[in-house]
Short mmCIF file of C-alpha atoms and ligand atoms in Angstrom, two decimals:
data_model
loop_
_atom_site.label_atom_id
_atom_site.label_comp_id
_atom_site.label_asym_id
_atom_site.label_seq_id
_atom_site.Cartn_x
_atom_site.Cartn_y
_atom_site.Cartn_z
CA UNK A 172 -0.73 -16.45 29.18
CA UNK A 173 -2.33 -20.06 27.70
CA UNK A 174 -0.89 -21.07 24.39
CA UNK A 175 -3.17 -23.28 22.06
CA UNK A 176 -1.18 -23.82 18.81
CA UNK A 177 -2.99 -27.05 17.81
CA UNK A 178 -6.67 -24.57 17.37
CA UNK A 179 -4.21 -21.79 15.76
CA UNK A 180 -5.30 -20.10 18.00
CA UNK A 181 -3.01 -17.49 20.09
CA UNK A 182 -5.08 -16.75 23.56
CA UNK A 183 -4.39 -13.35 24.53
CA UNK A 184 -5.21 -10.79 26.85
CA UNK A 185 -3.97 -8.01 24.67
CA UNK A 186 -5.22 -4.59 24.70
CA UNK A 187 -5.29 -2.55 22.14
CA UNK A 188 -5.12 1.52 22.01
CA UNK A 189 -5.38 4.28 20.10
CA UNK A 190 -2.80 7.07 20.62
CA UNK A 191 -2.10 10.53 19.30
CA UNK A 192 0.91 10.36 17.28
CA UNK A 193 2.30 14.34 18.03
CA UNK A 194 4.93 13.90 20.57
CA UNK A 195 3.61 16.95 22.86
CA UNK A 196 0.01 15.64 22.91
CA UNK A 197 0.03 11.30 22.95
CA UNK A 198 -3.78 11.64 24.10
CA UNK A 199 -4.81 8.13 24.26
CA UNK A 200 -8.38 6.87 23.19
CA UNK A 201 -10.27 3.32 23.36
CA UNK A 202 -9.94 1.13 20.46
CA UNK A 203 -13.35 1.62 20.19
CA UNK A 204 -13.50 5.19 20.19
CA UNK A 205 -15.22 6.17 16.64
CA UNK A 206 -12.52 9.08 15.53
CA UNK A 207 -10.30 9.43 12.96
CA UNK A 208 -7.70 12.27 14.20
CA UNK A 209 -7.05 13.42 17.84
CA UNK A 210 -10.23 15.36 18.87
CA UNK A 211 -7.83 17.33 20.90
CA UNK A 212 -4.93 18.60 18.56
CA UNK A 213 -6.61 16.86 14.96
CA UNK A 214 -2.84 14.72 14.78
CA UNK A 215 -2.99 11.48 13.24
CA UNK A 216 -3.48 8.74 15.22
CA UNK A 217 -1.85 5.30 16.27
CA UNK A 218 -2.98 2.22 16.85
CA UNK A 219 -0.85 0.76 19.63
CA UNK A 220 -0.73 -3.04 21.25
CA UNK A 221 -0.41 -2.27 25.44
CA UNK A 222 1.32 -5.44 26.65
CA UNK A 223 4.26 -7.36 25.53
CA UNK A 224 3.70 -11.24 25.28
CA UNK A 225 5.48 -14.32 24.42
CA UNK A 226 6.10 -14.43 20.58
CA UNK A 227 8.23 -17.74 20.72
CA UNK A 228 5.96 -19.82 18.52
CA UNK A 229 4.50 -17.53 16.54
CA UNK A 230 6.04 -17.55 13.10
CA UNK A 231 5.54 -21.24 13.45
CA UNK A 232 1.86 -20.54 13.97
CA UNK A 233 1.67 -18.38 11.03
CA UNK A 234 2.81 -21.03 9.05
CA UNK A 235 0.96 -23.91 10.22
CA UNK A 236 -2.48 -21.85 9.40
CA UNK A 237 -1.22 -21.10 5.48
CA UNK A 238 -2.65 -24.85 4.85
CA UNK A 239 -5.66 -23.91 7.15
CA UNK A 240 -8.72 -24.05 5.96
CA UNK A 241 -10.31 -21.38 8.11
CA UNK A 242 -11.21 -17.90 5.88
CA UNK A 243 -9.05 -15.53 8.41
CA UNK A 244 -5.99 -18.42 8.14
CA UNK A 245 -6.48 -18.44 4.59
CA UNK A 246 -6.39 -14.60 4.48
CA UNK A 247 -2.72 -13.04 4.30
CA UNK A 248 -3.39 -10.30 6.54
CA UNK A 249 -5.64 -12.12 8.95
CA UNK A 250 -2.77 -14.39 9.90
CA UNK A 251 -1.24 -12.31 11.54
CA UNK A 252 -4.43 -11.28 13.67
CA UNK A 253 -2.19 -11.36 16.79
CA UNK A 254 -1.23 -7.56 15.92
CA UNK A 255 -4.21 -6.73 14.66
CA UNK A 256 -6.87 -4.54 17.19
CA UNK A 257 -9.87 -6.92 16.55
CA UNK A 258 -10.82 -9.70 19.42
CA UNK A 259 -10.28 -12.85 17.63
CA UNK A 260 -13.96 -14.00 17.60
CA UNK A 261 -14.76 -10.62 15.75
CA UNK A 262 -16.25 -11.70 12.20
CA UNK A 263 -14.16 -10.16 9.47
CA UNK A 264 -15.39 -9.02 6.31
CA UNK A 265 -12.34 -10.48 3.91
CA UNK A 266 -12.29 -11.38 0.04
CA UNK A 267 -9.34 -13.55 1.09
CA UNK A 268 -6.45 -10.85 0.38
CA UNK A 269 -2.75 -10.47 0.80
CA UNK A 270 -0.60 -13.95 0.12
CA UNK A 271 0.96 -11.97 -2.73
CA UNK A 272 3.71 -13.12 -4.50
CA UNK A 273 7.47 -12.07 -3.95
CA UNK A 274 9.30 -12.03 -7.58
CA UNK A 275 12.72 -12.68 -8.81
CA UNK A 276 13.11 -9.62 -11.58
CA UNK A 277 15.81 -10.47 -13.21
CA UNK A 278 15.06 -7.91 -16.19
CA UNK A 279 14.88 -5.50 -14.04
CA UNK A 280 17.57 -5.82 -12.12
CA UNK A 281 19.47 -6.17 -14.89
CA UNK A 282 17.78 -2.31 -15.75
CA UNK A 283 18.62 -1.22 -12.33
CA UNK A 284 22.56 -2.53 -12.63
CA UNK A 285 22.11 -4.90 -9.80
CA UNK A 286 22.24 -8.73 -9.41
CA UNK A 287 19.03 -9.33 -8.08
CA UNK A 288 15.76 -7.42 -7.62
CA UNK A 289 12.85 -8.65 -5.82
CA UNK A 290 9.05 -7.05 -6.53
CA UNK A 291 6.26 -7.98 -4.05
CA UNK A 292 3.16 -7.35 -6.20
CA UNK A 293 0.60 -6.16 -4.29
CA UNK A 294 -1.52 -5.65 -6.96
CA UNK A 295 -2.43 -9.74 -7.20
CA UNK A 296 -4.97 -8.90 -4.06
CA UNK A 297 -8.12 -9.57 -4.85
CA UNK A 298 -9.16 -5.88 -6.15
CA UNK A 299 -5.96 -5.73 -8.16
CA UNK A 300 -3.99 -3.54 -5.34
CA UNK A 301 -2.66 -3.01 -2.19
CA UNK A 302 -5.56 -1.24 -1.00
CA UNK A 303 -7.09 -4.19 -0.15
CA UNK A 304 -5.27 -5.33 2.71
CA UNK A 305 -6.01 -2.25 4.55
CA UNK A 306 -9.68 -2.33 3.60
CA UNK A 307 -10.82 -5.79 5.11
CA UNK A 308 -9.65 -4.43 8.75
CA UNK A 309 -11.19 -0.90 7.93
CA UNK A 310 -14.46 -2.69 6.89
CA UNK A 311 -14.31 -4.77 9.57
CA UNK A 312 -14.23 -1.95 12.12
CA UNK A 313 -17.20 -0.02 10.35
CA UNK A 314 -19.18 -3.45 11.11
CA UNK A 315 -18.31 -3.43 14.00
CA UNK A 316 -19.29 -0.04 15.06
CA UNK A 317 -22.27 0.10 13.61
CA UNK A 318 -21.98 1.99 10.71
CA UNK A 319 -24.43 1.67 8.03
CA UNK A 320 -22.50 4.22 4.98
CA UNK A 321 -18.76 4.39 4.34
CA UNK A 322 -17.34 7.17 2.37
CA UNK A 323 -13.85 7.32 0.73
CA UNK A 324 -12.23 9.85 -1.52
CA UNK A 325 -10.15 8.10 -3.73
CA UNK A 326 -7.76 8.13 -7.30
CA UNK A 327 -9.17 4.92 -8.11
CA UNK A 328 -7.93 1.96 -6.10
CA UNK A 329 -9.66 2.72 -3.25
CA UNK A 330 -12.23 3.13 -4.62
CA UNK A 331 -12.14 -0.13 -6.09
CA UNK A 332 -11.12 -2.01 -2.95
CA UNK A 333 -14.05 -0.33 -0.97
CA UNK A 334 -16.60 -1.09 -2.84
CA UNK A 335 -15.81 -4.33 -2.98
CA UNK A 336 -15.45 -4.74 0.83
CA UNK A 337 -18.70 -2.69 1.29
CA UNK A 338 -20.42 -5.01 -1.00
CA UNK A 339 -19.26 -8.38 1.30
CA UNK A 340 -19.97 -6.42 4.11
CA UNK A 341 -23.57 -5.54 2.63
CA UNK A 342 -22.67 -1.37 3.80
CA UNK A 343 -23.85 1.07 1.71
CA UNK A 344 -21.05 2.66 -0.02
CA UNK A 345 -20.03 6.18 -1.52
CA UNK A 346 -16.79 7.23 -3.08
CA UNK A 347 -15.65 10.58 -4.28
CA UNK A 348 -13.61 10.82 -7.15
CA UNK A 349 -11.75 13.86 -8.89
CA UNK A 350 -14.73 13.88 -12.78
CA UNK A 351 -12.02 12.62 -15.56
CA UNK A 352 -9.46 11.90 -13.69
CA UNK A 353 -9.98 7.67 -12.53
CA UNK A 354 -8.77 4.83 -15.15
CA UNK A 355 -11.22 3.29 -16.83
CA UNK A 356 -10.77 0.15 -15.21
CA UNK A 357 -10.88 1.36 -11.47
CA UNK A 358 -14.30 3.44 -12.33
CA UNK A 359 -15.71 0.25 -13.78
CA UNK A 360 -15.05 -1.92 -10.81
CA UNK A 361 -16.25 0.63 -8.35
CA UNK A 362 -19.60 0.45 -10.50
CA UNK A 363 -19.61 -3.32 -10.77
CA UNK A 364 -19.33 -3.42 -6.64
CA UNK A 365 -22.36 -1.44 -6.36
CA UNK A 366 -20.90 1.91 -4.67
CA UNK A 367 -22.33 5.06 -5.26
CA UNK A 368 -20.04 7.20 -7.32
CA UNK A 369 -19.92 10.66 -7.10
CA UNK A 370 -17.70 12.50 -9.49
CA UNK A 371 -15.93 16.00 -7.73
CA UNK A 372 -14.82 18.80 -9.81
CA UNK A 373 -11.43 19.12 -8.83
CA UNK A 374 -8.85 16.67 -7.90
CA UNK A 375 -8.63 14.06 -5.58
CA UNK A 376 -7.17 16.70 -2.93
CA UNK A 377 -10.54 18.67 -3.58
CA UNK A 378 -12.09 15.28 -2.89
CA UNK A 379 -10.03 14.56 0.55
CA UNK A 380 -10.97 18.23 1.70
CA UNK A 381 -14.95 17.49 1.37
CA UNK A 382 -14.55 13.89 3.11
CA UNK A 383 -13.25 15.62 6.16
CA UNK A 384 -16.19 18.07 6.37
CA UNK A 385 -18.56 14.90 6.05
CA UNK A 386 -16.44 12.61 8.50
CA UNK A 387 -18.68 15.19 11.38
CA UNK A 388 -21.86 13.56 10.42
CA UNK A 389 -22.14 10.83 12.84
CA UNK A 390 -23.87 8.32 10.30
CA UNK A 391 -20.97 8.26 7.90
CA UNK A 392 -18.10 6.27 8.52
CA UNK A 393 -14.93 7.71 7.24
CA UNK A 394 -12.35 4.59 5.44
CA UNK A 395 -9.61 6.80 4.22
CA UNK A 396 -6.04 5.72 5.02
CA UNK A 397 -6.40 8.58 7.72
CA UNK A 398 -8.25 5.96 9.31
CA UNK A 399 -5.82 3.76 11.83
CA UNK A 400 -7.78 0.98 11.12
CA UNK A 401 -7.06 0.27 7.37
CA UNK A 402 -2.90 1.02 8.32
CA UNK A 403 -3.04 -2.36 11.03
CA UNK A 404 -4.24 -4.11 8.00
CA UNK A 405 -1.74 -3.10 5.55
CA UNK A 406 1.05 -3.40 8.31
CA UNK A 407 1.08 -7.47 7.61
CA UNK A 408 2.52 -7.06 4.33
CA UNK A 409 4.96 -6.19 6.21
CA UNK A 410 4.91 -9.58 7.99
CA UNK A 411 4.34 -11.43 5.46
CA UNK A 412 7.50 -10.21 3.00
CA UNK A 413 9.51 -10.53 5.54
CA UNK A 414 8.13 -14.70 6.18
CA UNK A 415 8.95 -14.80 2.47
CA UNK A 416 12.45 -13.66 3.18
CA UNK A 417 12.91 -16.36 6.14
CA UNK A 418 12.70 -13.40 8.55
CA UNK A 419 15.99 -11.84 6.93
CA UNK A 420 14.80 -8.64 5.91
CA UNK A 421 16.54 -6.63 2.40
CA UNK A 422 18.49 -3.82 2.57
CA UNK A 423 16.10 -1.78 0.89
CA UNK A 424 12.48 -1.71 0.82
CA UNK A 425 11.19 0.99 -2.24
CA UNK A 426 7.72 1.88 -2.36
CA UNK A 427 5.83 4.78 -4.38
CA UNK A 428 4.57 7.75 -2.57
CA UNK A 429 1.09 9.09 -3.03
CA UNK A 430 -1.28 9.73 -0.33
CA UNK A 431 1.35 8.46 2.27
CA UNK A 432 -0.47 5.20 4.09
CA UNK A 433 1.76 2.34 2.43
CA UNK A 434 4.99 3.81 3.54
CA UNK A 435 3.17 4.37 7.02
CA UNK A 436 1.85 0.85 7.23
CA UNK A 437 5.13 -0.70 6.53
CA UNK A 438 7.01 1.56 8.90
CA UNK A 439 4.81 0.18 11.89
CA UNK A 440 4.86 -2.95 10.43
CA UNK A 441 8.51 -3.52 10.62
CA UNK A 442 8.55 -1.48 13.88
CA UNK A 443 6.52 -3.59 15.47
CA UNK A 444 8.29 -7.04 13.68
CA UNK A 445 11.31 -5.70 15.39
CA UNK A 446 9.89 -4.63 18.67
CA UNK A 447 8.84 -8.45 19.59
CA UNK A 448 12.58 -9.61 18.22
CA UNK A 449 11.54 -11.65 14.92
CA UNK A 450 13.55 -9.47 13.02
CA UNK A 451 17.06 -7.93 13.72
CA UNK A 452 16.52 -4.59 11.77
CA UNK A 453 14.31 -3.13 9.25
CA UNK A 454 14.65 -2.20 5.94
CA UNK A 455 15.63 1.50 5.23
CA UNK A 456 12.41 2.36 3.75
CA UNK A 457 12.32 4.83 0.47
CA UNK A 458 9.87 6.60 -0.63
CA UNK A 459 9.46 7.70 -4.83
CA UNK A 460 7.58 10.07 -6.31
CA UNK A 461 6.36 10.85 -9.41
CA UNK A 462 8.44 14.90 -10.30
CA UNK A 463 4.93 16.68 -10.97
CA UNK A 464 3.48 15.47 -7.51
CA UNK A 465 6.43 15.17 -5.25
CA UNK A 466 5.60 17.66 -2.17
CA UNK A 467 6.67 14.87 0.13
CA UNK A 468 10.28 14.67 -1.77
CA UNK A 469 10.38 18.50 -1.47
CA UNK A 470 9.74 18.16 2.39
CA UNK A 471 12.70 15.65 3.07
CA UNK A 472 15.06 17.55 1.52
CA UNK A 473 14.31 20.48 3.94
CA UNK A 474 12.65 18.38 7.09
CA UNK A 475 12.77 21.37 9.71
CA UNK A 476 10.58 23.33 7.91
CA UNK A 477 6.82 23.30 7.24
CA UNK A 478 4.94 20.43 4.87
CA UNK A 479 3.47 22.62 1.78
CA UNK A 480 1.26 21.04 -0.31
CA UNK A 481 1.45 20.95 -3.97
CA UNK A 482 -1.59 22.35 -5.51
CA UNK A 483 -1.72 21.63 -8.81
CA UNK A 484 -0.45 17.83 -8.89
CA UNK A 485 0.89 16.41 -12.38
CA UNK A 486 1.71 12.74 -13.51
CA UNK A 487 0.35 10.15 -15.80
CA UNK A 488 0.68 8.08 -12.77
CA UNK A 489 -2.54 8.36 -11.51
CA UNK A 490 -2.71 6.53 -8.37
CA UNK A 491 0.07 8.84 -6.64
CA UNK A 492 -1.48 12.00 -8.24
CA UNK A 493 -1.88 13.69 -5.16
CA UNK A 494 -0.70 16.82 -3.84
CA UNK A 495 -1.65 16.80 0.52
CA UNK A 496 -0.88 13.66 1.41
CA UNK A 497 -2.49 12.98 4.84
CA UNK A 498 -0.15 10.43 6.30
CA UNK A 499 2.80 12.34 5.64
CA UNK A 500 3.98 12.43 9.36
CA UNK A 501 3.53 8.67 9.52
CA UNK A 502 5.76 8.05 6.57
CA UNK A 503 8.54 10.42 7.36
CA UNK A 504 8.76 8.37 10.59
CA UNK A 505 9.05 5.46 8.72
CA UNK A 506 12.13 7.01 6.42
CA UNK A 507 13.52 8.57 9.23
CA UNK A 508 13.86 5.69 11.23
CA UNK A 509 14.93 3.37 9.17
CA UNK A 510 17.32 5.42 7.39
CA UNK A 511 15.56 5.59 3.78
CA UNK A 512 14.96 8.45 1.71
CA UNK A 513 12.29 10.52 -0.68
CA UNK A 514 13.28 10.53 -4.50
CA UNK A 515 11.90 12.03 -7.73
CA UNK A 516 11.46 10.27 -11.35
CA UNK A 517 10.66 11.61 -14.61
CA UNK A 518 7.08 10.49 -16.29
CA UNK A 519 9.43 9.25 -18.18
CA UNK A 520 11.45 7.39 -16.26
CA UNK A 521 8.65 5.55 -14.95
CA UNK A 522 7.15 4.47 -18.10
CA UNK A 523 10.38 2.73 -19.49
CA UNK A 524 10.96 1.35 -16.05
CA UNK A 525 6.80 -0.03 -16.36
CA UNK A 526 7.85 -1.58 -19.62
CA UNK A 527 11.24 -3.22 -18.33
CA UNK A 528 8.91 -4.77 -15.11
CA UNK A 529 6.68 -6.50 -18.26
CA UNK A 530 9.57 -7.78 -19.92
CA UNK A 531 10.13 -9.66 -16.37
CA UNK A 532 6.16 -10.81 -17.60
CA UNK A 533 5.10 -8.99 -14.15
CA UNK A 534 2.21 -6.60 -15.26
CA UNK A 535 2.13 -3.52 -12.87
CA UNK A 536 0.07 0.22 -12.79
CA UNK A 537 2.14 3.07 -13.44
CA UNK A 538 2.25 4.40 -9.87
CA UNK A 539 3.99 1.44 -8.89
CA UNK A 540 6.74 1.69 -12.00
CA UNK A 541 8.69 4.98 -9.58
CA UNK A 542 10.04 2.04 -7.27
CA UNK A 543 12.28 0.42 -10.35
CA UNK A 544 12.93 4.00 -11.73
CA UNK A 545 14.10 5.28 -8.48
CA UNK A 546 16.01 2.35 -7.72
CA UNK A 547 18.28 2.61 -11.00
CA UNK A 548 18.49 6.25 -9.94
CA UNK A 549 19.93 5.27 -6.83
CA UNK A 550 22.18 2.42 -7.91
CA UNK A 551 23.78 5.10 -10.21
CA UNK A 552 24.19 7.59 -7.21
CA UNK A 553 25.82 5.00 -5.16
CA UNK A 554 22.65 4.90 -2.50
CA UNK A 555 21.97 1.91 -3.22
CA UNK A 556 25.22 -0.26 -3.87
CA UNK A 557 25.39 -3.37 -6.20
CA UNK A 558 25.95 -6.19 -3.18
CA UNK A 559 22.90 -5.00 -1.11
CA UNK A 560 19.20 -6.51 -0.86
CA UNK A 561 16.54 -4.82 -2.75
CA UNK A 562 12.80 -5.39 -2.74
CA UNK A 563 10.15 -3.30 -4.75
CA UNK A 564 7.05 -2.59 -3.47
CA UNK A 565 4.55 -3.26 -6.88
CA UNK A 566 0.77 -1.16 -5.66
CA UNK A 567 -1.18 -2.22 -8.46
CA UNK A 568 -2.42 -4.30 -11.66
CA UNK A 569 -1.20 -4.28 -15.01
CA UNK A 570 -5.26 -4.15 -15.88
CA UNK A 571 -6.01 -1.28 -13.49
CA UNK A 572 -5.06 1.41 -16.34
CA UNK A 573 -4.29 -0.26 -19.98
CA UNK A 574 -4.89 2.89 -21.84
CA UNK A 575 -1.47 4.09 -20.92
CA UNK A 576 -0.10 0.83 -22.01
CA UNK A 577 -1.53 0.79 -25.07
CA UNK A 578 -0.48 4.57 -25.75
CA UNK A 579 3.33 3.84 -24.47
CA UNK A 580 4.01 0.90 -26.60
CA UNK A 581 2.07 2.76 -30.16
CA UNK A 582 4.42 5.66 -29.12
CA UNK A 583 1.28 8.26 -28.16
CA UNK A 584 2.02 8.55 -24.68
CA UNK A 585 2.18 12.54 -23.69
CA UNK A 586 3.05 13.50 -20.30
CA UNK A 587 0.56 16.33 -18.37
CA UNK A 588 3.62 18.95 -19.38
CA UNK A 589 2.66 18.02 -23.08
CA UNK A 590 6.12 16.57 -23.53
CA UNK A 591 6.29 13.36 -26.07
CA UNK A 592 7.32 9.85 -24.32
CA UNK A 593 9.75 8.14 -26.07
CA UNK A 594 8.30 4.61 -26.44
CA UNK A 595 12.07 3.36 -25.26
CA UNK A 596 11.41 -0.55 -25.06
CA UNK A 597 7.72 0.16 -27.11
CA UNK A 598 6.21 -3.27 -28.79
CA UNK A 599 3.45 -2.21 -31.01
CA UNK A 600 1.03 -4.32 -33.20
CA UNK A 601 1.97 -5.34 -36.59
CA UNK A 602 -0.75 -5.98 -39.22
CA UNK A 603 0.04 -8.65 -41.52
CA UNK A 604 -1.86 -10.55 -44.31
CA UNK A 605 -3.70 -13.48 -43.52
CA UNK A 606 -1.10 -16.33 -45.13
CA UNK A 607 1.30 -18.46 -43.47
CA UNK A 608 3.74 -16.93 -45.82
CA UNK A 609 3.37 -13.52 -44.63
CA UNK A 610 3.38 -14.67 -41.02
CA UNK A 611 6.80 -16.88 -41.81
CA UNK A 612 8.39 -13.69 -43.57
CA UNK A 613 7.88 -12.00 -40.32
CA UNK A 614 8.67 -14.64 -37.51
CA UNK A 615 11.16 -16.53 -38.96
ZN1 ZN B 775 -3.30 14.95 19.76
#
C-alpha cells in the first residue's frame, strides 16, 4: 500500500460493502447496490470497510488538510474520506459541513453538579443541524447513482439539510412532512432551498410509512437515515470530537433520541475509531428521550422483548417527536456496546435545561436540551459520577424553533399534556419609557 501524505492524499485499495446487520442473515451487497434494507430479510443495513490498512499517519493527515484549501479538506466530514465508501476522485456535493465547535459549559455543568461539561454543537453545520453531515455523503451517493428525485420524510431538519444538498446537487427534491407540525424556521428553509413540500396528515411516523411504499419506484431515491449512506457521513463526528479531545475520548457521550441515526452513526463511528487502534475505548453512549415519545427508553428497560412503537408521540421537542424509530437496532448496538443507557426527561426538564445551555450563550433546539436534562438526572442517580468526562451531543440551532423560546421565557409555554411550564430561569422583555432616566432606574 503507497502512502502520499504530501498530496493528502491516502492511496488505497479499500473495498467497501454493504452488509445485513441481523446476525442470522449478514447477506452482503455491492456498495453500489441501490437498496436501502436487506432485499432478503428487510434488516437494516451496514456499510462495512473489507481490508485492514496501515493507519500510522493518519491523524497527522487529518490535520495537515484542516489548513487545506481543497473543498473535501476543508469539509469536516470529508476529512476523514478514508472511512468513507466513496472512491476518492468521486465529486462530492458538500456546503462545507461538520468542523463544529466543542464547548466548555461551565453553566451547565454547574446545572448538572459536575466540574466540567463539554457540548459539541452540531447545530453550527451549515443547515443549522447535525443532519447535515449525513446528507453530503447521502447526496453524494444519489449523484452518483443516477438519481434524478430524492424523497425524505422528515420533522424538520431533514428536511432542511436536504433541500439544501439537493439544491447544490441541482436534484429535484421532495420532502414529506407531518401538516402543522414543522417549526417555522425549518419549513421556511426547506422552501428557500427549492424542495417540493408536501404536507401529510398525520405525523412524521405517517410520513416514514408512505416513504417506504415510494422507496419501490425505481426513479426515487430514498435519503432517510435508513439509508447507510447518510450514517458513514455522520460517523466522522465521531472522528472529529474525538481529534478535539487529542484522541482521549470522555466518559460519557449523551445524545437525544429521535428517529435513532445519530446514536447509530456514532456507535460505528467510535467502533470503527477503535477497530484501527486510534482510540483505546469508546464512550458509553446514552441515549435521552423526551417522556411523551420515549418507545426506545421503554425497550431498554425490557431488551428481550419486542420493539413497540409509540403511536401517538408527545413533546414540544419537535425534532425527536417520533414514535418508530427506524434505526433502533443500530442504536441499541451502540448502547449496548459501549455500556450507555436510554433515559426519560420531563418537557419540563428540558426546557429549563435549554435555558441553562443559553446562559452558557450556546443557543440550541429543544430536542437537543434532553442531553443536559438527562445528564443532571444521572449525576443525581450516581450514573454518571462527579470526576468522570462528559460531552453533550447539541442536534440543532437556537434559530431552528424560536417560538418556543419566546413562549418559555414570557412564561406561555404549555406542554402537549396541557400542563403549564414554569418559566424557571425565564428572561422576558421589559417595556420602559424612552428617557435615560427610566433606563438608569432600571439598569443601575
Ligand atoms: Zn438480511
Amino acid at each position: 500500500m503507497q502512502r502520499k501524505v504530501n498530496s493528502l492524499e491516502y492511496h488505497r485499495d479499500t473495498l467497501f460493502v454493504q452488509r445485513c446487520i441481523s446476525a442470522n442473515c449478514r447477506t452482503e451487497y455491492k456498495i453500489a447496490d441501490r437498496l436501502y434494507v436487506c432485499s432478503r430479510c428487510g434488516g437494516l443495513l451496514d456499510i462495512e470497510r473489507d481490508d485492514a490498512f496501515d493507519t500510522t499517519q493518519m491523524r497527522e493527515l487529518w490535520r495537515q488538510r484542516r489548513s487545506s484549501a481543497d473543498t473535501r479538506d476543508r469539509s469536516g466530514v470529508w476529512r476523514f474520506r478514508e472511512f468513507l465508501p466513496f472512491a476518492h476522485d468521486d465529486p462530492i456535493v458538500s456546503l462545507g459541513e461538520g468542523n463544529t465547535p466543542l464547548y466548555d459549559a461551565p453553566r451547565s455543568a454547574n446545572y448538572c453538579r459536575l466540574p466540567q461539561l463539554k457540548l459539541k454543537h452540531q447545530g453550527c453545520n451549515p443547515t443549522g443541524s447535525f443532519k447535515d453531515t449525513g446528507m453530503t455523503s447521502a447526496v453524494t451517493q444519489a449523484r452518483k447513482l443516477g438519481a434524478r428525485l430524492v424523497v425524505c420524510a422528515s420533522t424538520g431538519n431533514t428536511a432542511a439539510s436536504l433541500a439544501a444538498y439537493a439544491a447544490r446537487a441541482d436534484l429535484v427534491c421532495a420532502i414529506l412532512v407531518p401538516a402543522g407540525q414543522v417549526s417555522h424556521a425549518k419549513l421556511a428553509q426547506a422552501l428557500d432551498y427549492g424542495a417540493k413540500v408536501l404536507e401529510i396528515d398525520g405525523n412524521f411516523d405517517a410520513c416514514m410509512n408512505t416513504i417506504r411504499e415510494l422507496s419501490e419506484n425505481d426513479s426515487i431515491y430514498l435519503v432517510n437515515s435508513i439509508n447507510p449512506f447518510r450514517i458513514e457521513g455522520q460517523k466522522t463526528v465521531a472522528f472529529e470530537l474525538a481529534e478535539q479531545l487529542e484522541w482521549r475520548v470522555p466518559d460519557h457521550l449523551v445524545m437525544p433520541g429521535g428517529n435513532l441515526g445519530n446514536s447509530s452513526a456514532f456507535g460505528k463511528g467510535f467502533r470503527e475509531l477503535l477497530e484501527i487502534g486510534l482510540i483505546d475505548r469508546q464512550p458509553k453512549i446514552t441515549v435521552v428521550q423526551a417522556e411523551g415519545a420515549a418507545p426506545f427508553a421503554r425497550f431498554a428497560l425490557t431488551s428481550d422483548a419486542d420493539f413497540i412503537n409509540e403511536e401517538h408521540p408527545k413533546t414540544l421537542a419537535s425534532a425527536i417527536k417520533i414514535g418508530a424509530p427506524v434505526s433502533w437496532q443500530k442504536a441499541w448496538r451502540a448502547v449496548r456496546e459501549t455500556g450507555g443507557s436510554v433515559i426519560t426527561v420531563t418537557e419540563q426538564e428540558i426546557a429549563d435545561a435549554k435555558a441553562m445551555i443559553g446562559r452558557d450563550g450556546i443557543g440550541c433546539e429543544p430536542a437537543s436540551a434532553t442531553t443536559v436534562a438527562g445528564i443532571r438526572k444521572l449525576v443525581r442517580e450516581g450514573v454518571i459520577k462527579e470526576d468522570e468526562t462528559v460531552v453533550a451531543v447539541l442536534t440543532g440551532h437556537i434559530l431552528k424553533d424560536t417560538d418556543y423560546v419566546i413562549k418559555y421565557h414570557n412564561g406561555t409555554l404549555t406542554a402537549p399534556e396541557n400542563e403549564q411550564i414554569t418559566g424557571t430561569f425565564s428572561n422576558s422583555p421589559v417595556r420602559v419609557a424612552a428617557s435615560r432616566d427610566a433606563i438608569a432606574a432600571l439598569l443601575l
